[in-house]
PDB file of C-alpha atoms in Angstrom:
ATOM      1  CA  UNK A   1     -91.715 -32.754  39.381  1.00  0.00           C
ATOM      2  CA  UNK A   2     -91.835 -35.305  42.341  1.00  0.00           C
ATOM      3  CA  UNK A   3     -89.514 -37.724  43.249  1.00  0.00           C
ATOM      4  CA  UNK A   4     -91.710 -40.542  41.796  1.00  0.00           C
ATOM      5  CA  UNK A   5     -91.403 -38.706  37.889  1.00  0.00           C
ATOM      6  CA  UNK A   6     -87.642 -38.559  38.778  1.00  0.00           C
ATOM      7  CA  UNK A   7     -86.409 -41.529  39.053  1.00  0.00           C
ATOM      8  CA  UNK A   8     -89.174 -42.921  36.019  1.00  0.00           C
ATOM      9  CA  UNK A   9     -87.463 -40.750  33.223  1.00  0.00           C
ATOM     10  CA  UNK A  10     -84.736 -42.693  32.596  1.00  0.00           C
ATOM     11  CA  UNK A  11     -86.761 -45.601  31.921  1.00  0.00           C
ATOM     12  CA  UNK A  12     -89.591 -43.379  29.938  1.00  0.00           C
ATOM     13  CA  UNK A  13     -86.052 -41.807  27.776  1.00  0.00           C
ATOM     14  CA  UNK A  14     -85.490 -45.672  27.545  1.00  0.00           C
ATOM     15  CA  UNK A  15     -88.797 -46.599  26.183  1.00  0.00           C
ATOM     16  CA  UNK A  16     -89.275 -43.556  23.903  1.00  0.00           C
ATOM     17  CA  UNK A  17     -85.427 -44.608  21.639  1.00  0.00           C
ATOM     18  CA  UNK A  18     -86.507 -47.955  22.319  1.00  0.00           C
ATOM     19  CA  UNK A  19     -83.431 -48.526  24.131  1.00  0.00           C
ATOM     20  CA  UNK A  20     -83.770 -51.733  26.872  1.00  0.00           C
ATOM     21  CA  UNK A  21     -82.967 -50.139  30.176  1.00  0.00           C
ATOM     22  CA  UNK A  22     -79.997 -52.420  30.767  1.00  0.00           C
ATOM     23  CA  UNK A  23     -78.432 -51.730  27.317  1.00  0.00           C
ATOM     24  CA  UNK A  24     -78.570 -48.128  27.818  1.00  0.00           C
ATOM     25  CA  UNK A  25     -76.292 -48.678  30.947  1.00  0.00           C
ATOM     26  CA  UNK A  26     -73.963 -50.856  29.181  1.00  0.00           C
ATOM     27  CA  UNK A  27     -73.468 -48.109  25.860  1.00  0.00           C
ATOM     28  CA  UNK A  28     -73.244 -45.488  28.865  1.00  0.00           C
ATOM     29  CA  UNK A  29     -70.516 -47.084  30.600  1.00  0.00           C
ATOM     30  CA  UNK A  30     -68.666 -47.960  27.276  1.00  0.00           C
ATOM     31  CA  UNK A  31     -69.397 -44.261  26.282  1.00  0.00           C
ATOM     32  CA  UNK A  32     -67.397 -43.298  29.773  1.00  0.00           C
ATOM     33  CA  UNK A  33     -65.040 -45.695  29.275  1.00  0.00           C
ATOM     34  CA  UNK A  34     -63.969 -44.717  25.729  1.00  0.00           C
ATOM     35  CA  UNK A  35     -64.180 -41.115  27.189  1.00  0.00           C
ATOM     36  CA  UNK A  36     -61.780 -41.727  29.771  1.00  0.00           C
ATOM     37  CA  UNK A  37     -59.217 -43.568  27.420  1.00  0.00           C
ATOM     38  CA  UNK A  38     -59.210 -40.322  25.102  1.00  0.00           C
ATOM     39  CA  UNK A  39     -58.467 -38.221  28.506  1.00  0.00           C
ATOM     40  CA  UNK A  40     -55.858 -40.491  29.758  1.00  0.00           C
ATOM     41  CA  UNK A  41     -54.182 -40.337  25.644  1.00  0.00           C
ATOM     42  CA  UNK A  42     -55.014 -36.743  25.659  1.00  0.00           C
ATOM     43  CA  UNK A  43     -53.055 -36.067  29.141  1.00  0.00           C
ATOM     44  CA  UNK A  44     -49.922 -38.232  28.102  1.00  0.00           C
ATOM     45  CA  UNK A  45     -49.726 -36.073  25.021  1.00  0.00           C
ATOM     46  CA  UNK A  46     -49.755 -32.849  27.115  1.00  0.00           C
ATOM     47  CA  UNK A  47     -47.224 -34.535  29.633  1.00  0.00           C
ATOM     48  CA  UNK A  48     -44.741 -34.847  26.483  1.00  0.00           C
ATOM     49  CA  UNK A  49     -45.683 -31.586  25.458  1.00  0.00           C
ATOM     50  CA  UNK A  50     -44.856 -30.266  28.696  1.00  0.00           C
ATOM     51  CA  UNK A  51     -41.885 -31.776  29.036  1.00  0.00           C
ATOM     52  CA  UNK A  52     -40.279 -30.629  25.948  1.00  0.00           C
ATOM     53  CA  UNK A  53     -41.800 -27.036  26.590  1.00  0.00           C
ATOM     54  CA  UNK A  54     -39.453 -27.792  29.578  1.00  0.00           C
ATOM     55  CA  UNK A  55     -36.507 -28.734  28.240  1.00  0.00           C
ATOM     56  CA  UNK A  56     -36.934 -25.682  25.647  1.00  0.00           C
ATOM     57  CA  UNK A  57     -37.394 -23.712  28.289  1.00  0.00           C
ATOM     58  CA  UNK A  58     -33.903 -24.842  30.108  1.00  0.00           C
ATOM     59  CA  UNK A  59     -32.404 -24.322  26.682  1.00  0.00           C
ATOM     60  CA  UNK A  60     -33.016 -20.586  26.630  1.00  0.00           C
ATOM     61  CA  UNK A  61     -32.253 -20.385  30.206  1.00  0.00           C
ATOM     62  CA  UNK A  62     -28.861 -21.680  29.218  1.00  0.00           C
ATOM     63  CA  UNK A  63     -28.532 -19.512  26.309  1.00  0.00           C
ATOM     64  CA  UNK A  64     -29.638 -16.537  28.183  1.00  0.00           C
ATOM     65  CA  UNK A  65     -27.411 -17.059  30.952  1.00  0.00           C
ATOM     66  CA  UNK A  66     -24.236 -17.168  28.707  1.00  0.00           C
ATOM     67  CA  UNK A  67     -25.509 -14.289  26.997  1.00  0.00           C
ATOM     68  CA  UNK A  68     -25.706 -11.975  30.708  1.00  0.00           C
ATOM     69  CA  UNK A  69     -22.453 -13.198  31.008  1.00  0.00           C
ATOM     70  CA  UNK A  70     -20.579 -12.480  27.801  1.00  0.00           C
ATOM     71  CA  UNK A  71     -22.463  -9.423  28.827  1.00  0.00           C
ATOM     72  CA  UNK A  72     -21.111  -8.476  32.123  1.00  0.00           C
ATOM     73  CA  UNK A  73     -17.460  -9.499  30.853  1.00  0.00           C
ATOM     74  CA  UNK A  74     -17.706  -6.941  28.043  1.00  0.00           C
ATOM     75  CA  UNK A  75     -18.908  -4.197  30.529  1.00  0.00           C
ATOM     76  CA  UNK A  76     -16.327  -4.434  32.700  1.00  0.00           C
ATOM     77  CA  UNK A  77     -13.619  -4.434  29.534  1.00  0.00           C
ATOM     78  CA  UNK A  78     -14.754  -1.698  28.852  1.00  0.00           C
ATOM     79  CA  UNK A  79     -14.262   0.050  31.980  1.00  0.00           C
ATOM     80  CA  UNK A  80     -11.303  -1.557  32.193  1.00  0.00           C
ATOM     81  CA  UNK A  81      -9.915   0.279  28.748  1.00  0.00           C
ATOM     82  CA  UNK A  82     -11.489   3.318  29.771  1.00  0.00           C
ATOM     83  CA  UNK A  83      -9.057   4.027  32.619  1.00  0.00           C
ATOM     84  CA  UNK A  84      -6.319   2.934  31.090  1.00  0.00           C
ATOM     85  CA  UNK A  85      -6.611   5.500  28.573  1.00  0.00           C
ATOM     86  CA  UNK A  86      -7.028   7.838  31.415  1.00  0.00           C
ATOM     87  CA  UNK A  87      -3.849   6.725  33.119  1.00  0.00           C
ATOM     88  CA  UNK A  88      -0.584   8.749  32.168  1.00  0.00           C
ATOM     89  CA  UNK A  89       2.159   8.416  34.537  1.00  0.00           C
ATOM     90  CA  UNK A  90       4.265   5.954  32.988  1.00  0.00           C
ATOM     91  CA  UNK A  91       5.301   4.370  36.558  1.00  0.00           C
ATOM     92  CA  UNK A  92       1.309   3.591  36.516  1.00  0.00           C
ATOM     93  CA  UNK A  93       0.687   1.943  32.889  1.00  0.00           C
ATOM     94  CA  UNK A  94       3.858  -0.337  33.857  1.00  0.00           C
ATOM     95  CA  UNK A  95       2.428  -1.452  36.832  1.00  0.00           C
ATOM     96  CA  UNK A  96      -1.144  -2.096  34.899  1.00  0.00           C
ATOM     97  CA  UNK A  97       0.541  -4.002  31.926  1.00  0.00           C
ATOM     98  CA  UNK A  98       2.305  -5.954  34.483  1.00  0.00           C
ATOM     99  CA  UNK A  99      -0.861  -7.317  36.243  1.00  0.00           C
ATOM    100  CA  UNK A 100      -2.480  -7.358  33.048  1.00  0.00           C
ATOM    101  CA  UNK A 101      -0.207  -9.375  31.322  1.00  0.00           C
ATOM    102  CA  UNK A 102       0.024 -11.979  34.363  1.00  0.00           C
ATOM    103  CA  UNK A 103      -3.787 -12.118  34.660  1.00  0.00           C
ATOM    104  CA  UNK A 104      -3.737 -13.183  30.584  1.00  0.00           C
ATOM    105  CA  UNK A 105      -1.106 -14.903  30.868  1.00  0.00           C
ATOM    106  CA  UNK A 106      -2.695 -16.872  33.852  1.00  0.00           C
ATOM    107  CA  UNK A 107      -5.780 -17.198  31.679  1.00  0.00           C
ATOM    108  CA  UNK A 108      -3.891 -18.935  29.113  1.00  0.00           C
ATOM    109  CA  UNK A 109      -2.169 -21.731  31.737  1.00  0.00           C
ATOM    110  CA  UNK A 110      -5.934 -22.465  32.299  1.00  0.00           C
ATOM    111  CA  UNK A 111      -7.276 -22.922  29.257  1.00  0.00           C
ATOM    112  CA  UNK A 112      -4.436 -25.345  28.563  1.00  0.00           C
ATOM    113  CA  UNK A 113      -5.128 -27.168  31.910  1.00  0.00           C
ATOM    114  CA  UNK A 114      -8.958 -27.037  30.981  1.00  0.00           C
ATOM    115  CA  UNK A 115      -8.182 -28.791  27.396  1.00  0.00           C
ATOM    116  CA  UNK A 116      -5.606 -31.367  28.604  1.00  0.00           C
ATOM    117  CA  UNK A 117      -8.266 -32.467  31.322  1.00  0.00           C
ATOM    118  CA  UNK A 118     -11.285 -32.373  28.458  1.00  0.00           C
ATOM    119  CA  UNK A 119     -13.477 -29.583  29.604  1.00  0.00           C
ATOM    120  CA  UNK A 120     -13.502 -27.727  26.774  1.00  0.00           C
TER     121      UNK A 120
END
């Protein structure tokens, strides 16, 4: 095809749905127009999806984070308990109750502090 037949089939697509040349660019720019509305609609939708997908996603973060650390705390009970049933000089299980008993009792002074200042 030459350049000539080009540019003429718009007008001949015109002619054959009896379509004046001007109205067809009017309905096509309309057409774009209404296009582009449903994109912009279409994009704010997937900008609330994304941000709940988000906030979900912070959510299990959280959830997983406490979980690793409940976790790690239980591990290292554990280990804890596990050498104290291997301990048997009684000068030794003393001394472990004694720092045992101050670290839970220490535990205790701040969980008091913690709900007199409203953290909990």
């Amino acid at each position: 095809m030459s350049k000539r037949k080009a540019v003429k089939i718009p007008e001949e697509v015109t002619r054959s749905t009896e379509i004046p040349a001007q109205k067809s660019k009017t309905m096509g720019i309309s057409l774009a127009r209404e296009i582009i509305s449903d994109q912009k609609k279409e994009i704010e939708q997937l900008k609330k999806k994304l941000a709940e997908v988000q906030e979900e996603a912070r959510d299990w973060e959280k959830n997983w984070s406490a979980c690793d650390n409940s976790l790690t705390a239980s591990k290292k009970q554990l280990y804890i308990i596990s050498m104290v049933l291997d301990l048997e000089d009684k000068q030794l299980l003393n001394m472990a109750f004694g720092f045992v008993n101050g670290c839970f009792k220490r535990q205790l002074e701040k969980e008091q502090e913690d709900e007199t200042n409203g953290k909990m």
